[in-house]
Amino acid sequence: MQHCPSPTCPYRVRKGVASECADTATACPDCGGALAPGEAPAAVTAGDDAPAHVPRSLRLRLVVTAIGVALIVALGYVSLLDVGDLPAEVVGAFRFAGSPFSLIAVGVTPFLTAYALVELVAVAVPGLRARRVGGREARAPLRLAADLLGLALALLAAYGFAVGVQYVSSYGGPPLGLFPTMLLGFGGAVALRLLWWILDAGALTGGVALLLFTGAVLELLDVTSDALTRANLEGTTPVAALAPMLVVGAVMVVMLALPAALRRGLGLTASPISLPTSGVSPMADLLVFVALADRIAWLAGYGFDAPSLLDPVAGDLGFIVVLAVLVLGEGWLFQRPRRVARLARGLGHPGSDLRATRRAFVIGSALTLVALSLSGLLVSHVVAIATVLAVALDLAASWRFRRVHGALVPVRDLHRVYAVTPALAALERAGVPAHADGRCFRALFPFFASYAPVVVLVRPEDEDAARACLHRGLHAGDPVAADVAGAFAP
């Protein structure tokens, strides 16, 4: 009999006692850490190690998070102009959450588009690949480039917004000058980026995750309201009207909130490959270049119709076939078994066995395909549901860890989801309690979420040891990251 000695193991946090495993187990199925011989010690609760009161730093972060979410909601419902009788395609081009032509709708697209474009360039240019995976210091020029590009695209968005205002004026809307209208749109984008930065620094999780979380909540509230209204008119029960969304939510909870139990049941405990293997929106990624070009064109006041595969008809056989190809293809790109095994080997993780990693990839891809197919057949708001659940889980995990350990400092940004489990296990073996902030949210978007890295957080007194541990392990198992090892050593 073996047990997991980690005080931050998810099983111990939930149950108050260390998890026990058979002698044949090579790692803890819940946290991926090393196992200790013998049975679990006497039961303890997670609160035994926590301070008697909530730390002041945590209370402050909770306040910042609440105020930030409230501001995002307000910005989402404060429209910069009355859309009047505008055509639906024009309104849709400037709608993110809440009201069309709101500060969020005008401001969010430029920066998210800029980060996606910079990430594509970093992948394509050999000299930038090392920076892409080299951590916070290495990625600093990429972040600067993305923000500058975001400001440039925000100017285009402001111009497109001004064109929209003039279009409204032709329908009897309020006549505004071009420059004041552009100033409103650009100011909204800059204000949103500043709010994003403040939340990154002071909230319980990343600013853009909270932004997308709030937008998804607003979207689901609208969908729920429409479903209940329709149920009332048709004479059906509210439960029946919301059943598809509830089923999809249950599927996502299993994939995001219960990964340890799922891995145990499928025999995937020996590999750090994450679930889902290719995110929750592989259909959109198929035509990401077209989608980006379409969005940039809209920002400039023009537009064209993207191919219909971006909005597939649920239940169509072609949709299922293309989805299967994308799940396997994107899973291989994002979590290539040989690359996963090599990185795990550098960090001393038991999942370095290539055969076990390939098996986990095949089973994980099949499970992802089934889950996404089922979700897509039931409801069209899969991404919104998954985003709400993922960010909620990240917020809860951040609260629990900070409740026990108090103030934390960032030591490493991880942009590859499969690196998270081996990195945390390596820190645990070094005696450093660590938290991976944004882990669930990033699992939904393995590539096109460079604006929301998984941030490894530790106590201030463990900062130097954690940096050294991760630097050695990550660069030992990753020749690409090793290209910048000398310049960005701890």
XYZ file of C-alpha atoms in Angstrom:
490
model
C 0.000 0.000 0.000
C 1.168 3.544 -0.839
C -0.227 7.002 -0.126
C 0.182 10.541 -1.434
C 2.032 12.751 1.102
C 1.154 16.044 -0.614
C -0.815 18.421 1.662
C -2.228 20.178 -1.431
C -3.368 17.037 -3.254
C -6.948 17.619 -4.525
C -8.092 14.358 -2.906
C -6.763 15.406 0.509
C -8.281 18.881 0.164
C -11.688 17.336 -0.574
C -11.650 14.350 1.794
C -9.317 15.471 4.569
C -7.169 12.336 4.278
C -4.363 11.303 1.946
C -5.324 9.107 -1.008
C -4.136 5.497 -0.956
C -2.937 3.554 -3.987
C -1.887 0.023 -4.780
C 1.782 -0.932 -4.727
C 1.788 -1.053 -8.539
C 0.866 2.634 -8.867
C 3.660 4.953 -10.027
C 2.117 8.322 -9.180
C -0.823 9.862 -7.376
C -3.814 9.812 -9.742
C -5.122 13.050 -8.259
C -2.096 15.351 -8.318
C 0.551 13.367 -10.218
C 3.000 13.574 -7.318
C 5.324 10.901 -5.979
C 3.894 8.291 -3.609
C 5.171 7.365 -0.158
C 5.161 3.796 1.169
C 2.622 2.699 3.740
C -0.968 3.528 4.547
C -2.295 7.068 4.788
C -1.795 8.771 8.166
C -4.716 9.695 10.375
C -7.332 11.867 8.764
C -6.813 15.597 8.816
C -8.895 18.341 7.332
C -7.683 20.904 4.861
C -8.645 23.583 7.342
C -6.235 22.301 9.994
C -3.336 23.879 8.145
C -5.277 27.033 7.296
C -5.129 30.195 9.377
C -8.047 30.866 11.701
C -9.082 33.882 9.612
C -9.102 34.651 5.910
C -5.808 36.400 5.021
C -6.131 40.095 4.232
C -4.528 39.586 0.824
C -7.201 37.026 -0.049
C -10.031 39.289 1.089
C -8.604 42.062 -1.069
C -8.418 39.767 -4.098
C -12.020 38.715 -3.533
C -13.108 42.368 -3.486
C -11.114 43.134 -6.658
C -12.642 40.099 -8.377
C -16.195 41.091 -7.423
C -15.706 44.717 -8.494
C -14.072 43.601 -11.740
C -16.946 41.281 -12.634
C -19.457 44.028 -11.801
C -17.586 46.487 -14.050
C -17.490 43.966 -16.895
C -21.251 43.448 -16.578
C -21.782 47.211 -16.589
C -19.526 47.674 -19.612
C -21.369 44.860 -21.353
C -24.739 46.553 -20.974
C -23.706 50.175 -21.526
C -24.168 50.605 -25.267
C -22.284 53.412 -26.963
C -25.166 54.045 -29.354
C -28.718 53.027 -30.114
C -28.603 50.336 -32.805
C -32.046 51.323 -34.059
C -32.951 49.406 -37.207
C -29.452 48.225 -38.048
C -29.238 44.941 -39.975
C -28.521 41.887 -37.830
C -25.120 41.242 -39.450
C -23.883 44.714 -38.520
C -25.137 44.396 -34.943
C -23.608 40.917 -34.603
C -20.191 42.175 -35.656
C -20.068 44.387 -32.560
C -21.724 42.157 -29.970
C -19.740 40.215 -27.384
C -21.991 40.074 -24.328
C -24.931 42.118 -23.177
C -25.753 45.005 -25.509
C -24.339 45.407 -29.028
C -21.894 48.288 -29.555
C -20.997 48.169 -25.853
C -17.525 48.984 -24.546
C -16.792 45.269 -24.220
C -18.057 44.492 -27.720
C -15.861 47.191 -29.255
C -12.827 46.590 -27.045
C -12.439 42.843 -26.558
C -11.961 41.686 -30.149
C -8.829 43.727 -31.051
C -6.693 42.396 -28.202
C -7.842 38.768 -28.414
C -7.213 38.868 -32.172
C -3.770 40.413 -31.657
C -2.687 37.727 -29.196
C -3.826 34.966 -31.562
C -1.924 36.510 -34.490
C 1.278 36.980 -32.466
C 1.052 33.378 -31.268
C 0.773 32.160 -34.865
C 3.844 34.196 -35.842
C 5.781 32.866 -32.838
C 5.037 29.311 -33.950
C 5.961 29.969 -37.590
C 9.258 31.846 -37.003
C 12.010 29.505 -35.696
C 13.745 32.250 -33.740
C 10.594 32.975 -31.743
C 9.593 29.423 -30.846
C 11.907 29.335 -27.852
C 10.447 32.576 -26.551
C 6.942 31.207 -26.897
C 7.593 28.419 -24.371
C 10.304 30.103 -22.289
C 8.166 31.517 -19.495
C 7.174 35.033 -18.474
C 10.558 36.707 -19.019
C 11.097 35.071 -22.401
C 7.603 35.971 -23.596
C 7.863 39.657 -22.625
C 8.592 40.825 -26.227
C 5.665 38.734 -27.500
C 3.305 40.293 -24.951
C 4.519 43.776 -25.900
C 4.037 43.021 -29.599
C 0.545 41.664 -28.939
C -0.462 44.736 -26.932
C 0.880 47.138 -29.576
C -0.885 45.181 -32.307
C -4.012 45.193 -30.148
C -3.874 48.990 -29.945
C -3.492 49.205 -33.720
C -6.448 46.886 -34.233
C -8.379 48.913 -31.657
C -7.933 51.951 -33.909
C -9.332 49.916 -36.789
C -12.173 48.801 -34.542
C -12.853 52.422 -33.601
C -12.992 53.310 -37.278
C -15.389 50.440 -37.928
C -17.439 51.587 -34.961
C -17.575 55.115 -36.393
C -18.705 53.721 -39.742
C -21.448 51.852 -37.892
C -22.550 55.072 -36.205
C -22.771 56.840 -39.541
C -24.811 53.904 -40.824
C -27.173 54.286 -37.875
C -27.426 57.998 -38.597
C -28.735 57.188 -42.060
C -31.554 55.273 -40.323
C -32.432 58.250 -38.160
C -29.981 57.520 -35.350
C -27.937 60.190 -33.540
C -25.505 61.972 -35.902
C -22.006 61.950 -34.425
C -18.752 63.163 -35.882
C -16.170 60.650 -37.046
C -13.432 61.705 -34.608
C -15.578 61.751 -31.410
C -16.989 58.374 -32.331
C -13.542 56.890 -32.960
C -12.355 58.364 -29.653
C -15.225 56.636 -27.845
C -14.443 53.279 -29.437
C -10.675 53.478 -28.912
C -11.106 54.712 -25.340
C -13.375 51.769 -24.614
C -10.772 49.312 -25.898
C -7.986 50.913 -23.844
C -10.177 50.996 -20.718
C -10.973 47.320 -21.132
C -7.272 46.448 -21.502
C -6.470 48.409 -18.337
C -9.206 46.546 -16.458
C -7.777 43.272 -17.774
C -4.328 44.268 -16.460
C -5.683 45.265 -13.026
C -7.528 41.957 -12.675
C -4.384 40.055 -13.694
C -2.540 41.728 -10.833
C -5.170 41.701 -8.108
C -7.983 39.198 -8.769
C -8.342 35.535 -7.850
C -7.580 34.454 -11.417
C -6.573 35.993 -14.747
C -8.314 39.090 -16.070
C -9.177 37.743 -19.507
C -10.560 34.550 -17.963
C -12.879 36.682 -15.817
C -13.810 38.735 -18.873
C -14.768 35.680 -20.920
C -16.396 34.085 -17.869
C -18.651 37.104 -17.362
C -19.477 37.260 -21.062
C -20.371 33.567 -21.050
C -22.572 34.025 -17.969
C -24.451 36.869 -19.672
C -24.875 34.744 -22.790
C -26.208 31.782 -20.815
C -28.588 34.022 -18.863
C -30.053 35.257 -22.147
C -30.319 31.701 -23.480
C -31.931 30.494 -20.260
C -34.432 33.352 -20.302
C -35.371 32.570 -23.903
C -35.706 28.855 -23.125
C -37.953 29.503 -20.124
C -40.104 31.925 -22.114
C -40.459 29.378 -24.895
C -41.296 26.655 -22.373
C -44.008 28.847 -20.878
C -45.542 29.461 -24.297
C -45.377 25.779 -25.248
C -46.623 24.550 -21.879
C -43.510 22.487 -21.057
C -41.671 22.361 -17.732
C -38.564 24.496 -17.073
C -36.515 21.345 -16.421
C -37.393 19.980 -19.860
C -36.486 23.304 -21.478
C -33.094 23.414 -19.770
C -32.341 19.671 -20.010
C -29.870 19.944 -22.956
C -27.813 22.600 -21.160
C -27.839 20.578 -17.938
C -26.598 17.461 -19.741
C -23.798 19.388 -21.457
C -22.868 20.919 -18.110
C -22.667 17.453 -16.561
C -20.387 16.260 -19.382
C -18.067 19.232 -18.889
C -18.007 18.757 -15.115
C -16.830 15.174 -15.610
C -14.063 16.288 -17.991
C -12.932 19.320 -15.982
C -13.818 18.789 -12.331
C -13.305 15.042 -12.048
C -10.142 14.388 -14.085
C -8.566 12.221 -11.394
C -11.533 9.856 -11.135
C -11.817 9.787 -14.923
C -8.134 8.985 -15.304
C -8.331 6.230 -12.709
C -11.251 4.602 -14.465
C -9.597 4.773 -17.891
C -6.107 3.812 -16.734
C -4.538 7.125 -17.774
C -2.764 7.934 -14.517
C 0.707 7.377 -15.979
C 0.507 10.252 -18.498
C 0.200 14.032 -18.059
C -1.929 14.383 -21.222
C -4.891 16.583 -20.321
C -8.580 16.226 -21.070
C -9.971 17.445 -23.374
C -7.068 16.788 -25.727
C -7.914 19.507 -28.256
C -10.045 22.055 -26.454
C -13.756 22.646 -26.871
C -13.832 24.507 -30.196
C -11.869 22.528 -32.817
C -14.433 23.332 -35.520
C -13.675 27.043 -35.213
C -9.931 26.341 -35.239
C -10.285 24.626 -38.630
C -10.885 27.987 -40.267
C -9.107 30.196 -37.766
C -7.250 32.089 -40.492
C -10.509 32.846 -42.284
C -12.126 33.803 -38.993
C -9.274 36.180 -38.121
C -9.341 37.740 -41.585
C -13.105 38.101 -41.344
C -12.853 39.784 -37.945
C -10.075 42.155 -39.030
C -12.171 43.102 -42.050
C -15.108 43.885 -39.769
C -12.854 45.998 -37.564
C -12.025 48.076 -40.633
C -15.702 48.463 -41.523
C -15.868 45.712 -44.129
C -16.770 42.066 -44.039
C -17.387 38.854 -45.905
C -19.141 35.605 -45.137
C -16.961 32.963 -43.491
C -17.503 29.376 -44.646
C -20.460 27.619 -43.112
C -18.264 25.078 -41.303
C -17.787 27.696 -38.593
C -21.459 27.143 -37.720
C -22.073 23.470 -38.521
C -25.563 22.018 -38.487
C -25.882 19.801 -35.400
C -26.340 16.178 -36.311
C -24.846 16.427 -39.797
C -22.579 13.468 -40.625
C -20.022 15.750 -42.239
C -19.776 17.710 -39.001
C -19.008 14.527 -37.045
C -16.369 13.409 -39.573
C -14.623 16.787 -39.653
C -14.804 16.977 -35.862
C -13.105 13.572 -35.569
C -10.285 14.653 -37.888
C -9.818 17.888 -35.963
C -9.823 16.262 -32.538
C -7.084 13.849 -33.590
C -5.136 16.461 -35.571
C -5.240 19.216 -32.991
C -4.654 16.778 -30.163
C -1.495 15.619 -31.935
C -0.358 19.207 -32.481
C -1.029 20.342 -28.924
C -0.121 17.150 -27.023
C 2.157 15.133 -29.274
C 2.926 11.952 -27.280
C 6.667 11.985 -27.940
C 6.953 15.628 -26.904
C 4.804 15.073 -23.815
C 6.892 12.089 -22.757
C 10.155 13.994 -23.277
C 9.046 16.927 -21.147
C 7.727 14.605 -18.433
C 11.062 12.781 -18.426
C 12.939 16.048 -17.876
C 10.762 16.805 -14.855
C 11.141 13.289 -13.472
C 7.452 12.467 -13.919
C 6.328 8.809 -14.154
C 4.411 9.694 -17.329
C 7.619 9.724 -19.370
C 6.845 6.256 -20.756
C 6.089 6.795 -24.457
C 3.793 3.778 -24.761
C 1.622 4.921 -21.846
C 1.530 8.444 -23.265
C 0.390 7.197 -26.678
C -2.310 5.104 -25.048
C -3.501 8.094 -23.039
C -3.567 10.200 -26.205
C -5.726 7.696 -28.111
C -8.177 7.170 -25.244
C -8.283 10.873 -24.425
C -8.945 11.809 -28.068
C -11.757 9.262 -28.308
C -13.306 10.561 -25.095
C -13.007 14.165 -26.284
C -14.670 13.277 -29.601
C -17.581 11.549 -27.872
C -18.058 14.401 -25.398
C -17.907 17.146 -28.034
C -20.177 15.233 -30.423
C -22.737 14.668 -27.673
C -22.523 18.294 -26.577
C -22.773 19.643 -30.123
C -25.845 17.540 -30.834
C -27.576 18.783 -27.692
C -26.884 22.493 -27.528
C -24.972 25.160 -29.453
C -23.570 26.947 -26.383
C -20.946 24.360 -25.464
C -18.068 26.850 -25.282
C -19.998 29.228 -23.007
C -21.023 26.422 -20.646
C -17.492 25.022 -20.522
C -15.988 28.487 -19.957
C -18.275 29.215 -17.000
C -17.521 25.855 -15.382
C -13.760 26.048 -16.001
C -13.316 29.553 -14.598
C -15.558 28.724 -11.621
C -13.356 25.716 -10.856
C -10.215 27.854 -11.167
C -11.675 30.472 -8.817
C -12.547 27.819 -6.233
C -9.085 26.230 -6.462
C -7.389 29.619 -6.125
C -9.474 30.453 -3.048
C -8.682 27.124 -1.340
C -4.947 27.342 -1.940
C -4.630 31.006 -0.990
C -6.774 30.355 2.094
C -4.125 27.934 3.347
C -0.899 29.568 2.119
C -1.688 33.296 2.081
C 0.083 35.657 -0.331
C 1.672 34.005 -3.374
C 4.157 35.010 -6.063
C 4.306 33.833 -9.714
C 7.364 31.812 -10.697
C 6.534 30.464 -14.154
C 3.986 30.866 -16.949
C 3.133 27.569 -18.652
C 1.606 27.745 -22.131
C 1.425 23.988 -22.687
C -1.253 22.270 -20.649
C 0.592 18.947 -20.534
C 3.479 20.614 -18.678
C 1.323 21.531 -15.673
C 1.019 18.120 -13.982
C 4.751 17.218 -14.239
C 5.749 20.719 -13.089
C 3.546 20.594 -9.989
C 4.746 17.074 -9.208
C 8.390 18.201 -9.478
C 7.739 21.068 -7.081
C 5.974 18.719 -4.682
C 8.981 16.395 -4.634
C 11.126 19.436 -3.856
C 8.889 20.233 -0.886
C 7.356 23.346 -2.465
C 3.544 23.713 -2.288
C 2.388 25.212 -5.597
C -0.823 26.225 -7.328
C -1.493 26.311 -11.094
C -3.792 29.278 -11.645
C -5.997 29.083 -14.750
C -5.456 25.365 -15.280
C -9.044 24.415 -16.174
C -9.655 27.448 -18.370
C -6.489 26.912 -20.408
C -7.357 23.240 -20.938
C -10.314 24.449 -23.011
C -8.107 26.435 -25.406
C -4.705 24.712 -25.688
C -3.311 27.086 -28.331
C -5.440 30.168 -28.993
C -5.403 31.407 -25.411
C -1.889 32.811 -25.153
C -3.446 35.740 -23.266
C -4.286 33.352 -20.391
C -1.272 31.226 -19.408
C -1.289 28.760 -16.552
C 0.589 30.651 -13.828
C 2.515 28.609 -11.249
C 2.226 30.341 -7.859
C 4.238 29.607 -4.711
C 4.881 31.171 -1.306
C 7.423 34.039 -1.333
C 9.903 32.033 0.736
C 9.841 29.231 -1.869
C 10.306 31.457 -4.917
C 14.014 30.831 -5.566
C 13.765 27.077 -5.010
C 10.710 26.835 -7.272
C 12.332 28.809 -10.085
C 15.452 26.664 -9.969
C 13.458 23.423 -9.883
C 11.252 24.332 -12.851
C 14.140 25.799 -14.817
C 16.178 22.603 -14.520
C 13.284 20.275 -15.246
C 11.618 22.149 -18.094
C 14.815 22.853 -19.988
C 16.179 19.356 -19.437
C 13.110 17.877 -21.119
C 12.576 20.500 -23.789
C 15.322 21.307 -26.330
C 13.265 24.215 -27.703
C 13.022 25.922 -24.330
C 16.705 25.193 -23.727
C 17.550 27.671 -26.520
C 16.794 30.498 -24.104
C 18.085 28.786 -20.965
C 21.158 30.980 -20.678
C 19.344 34.262 -21.148
C 16.502 33.511 -18.760
C 18.118 31.448 -16.030
C 16.734 32.087 -12.529
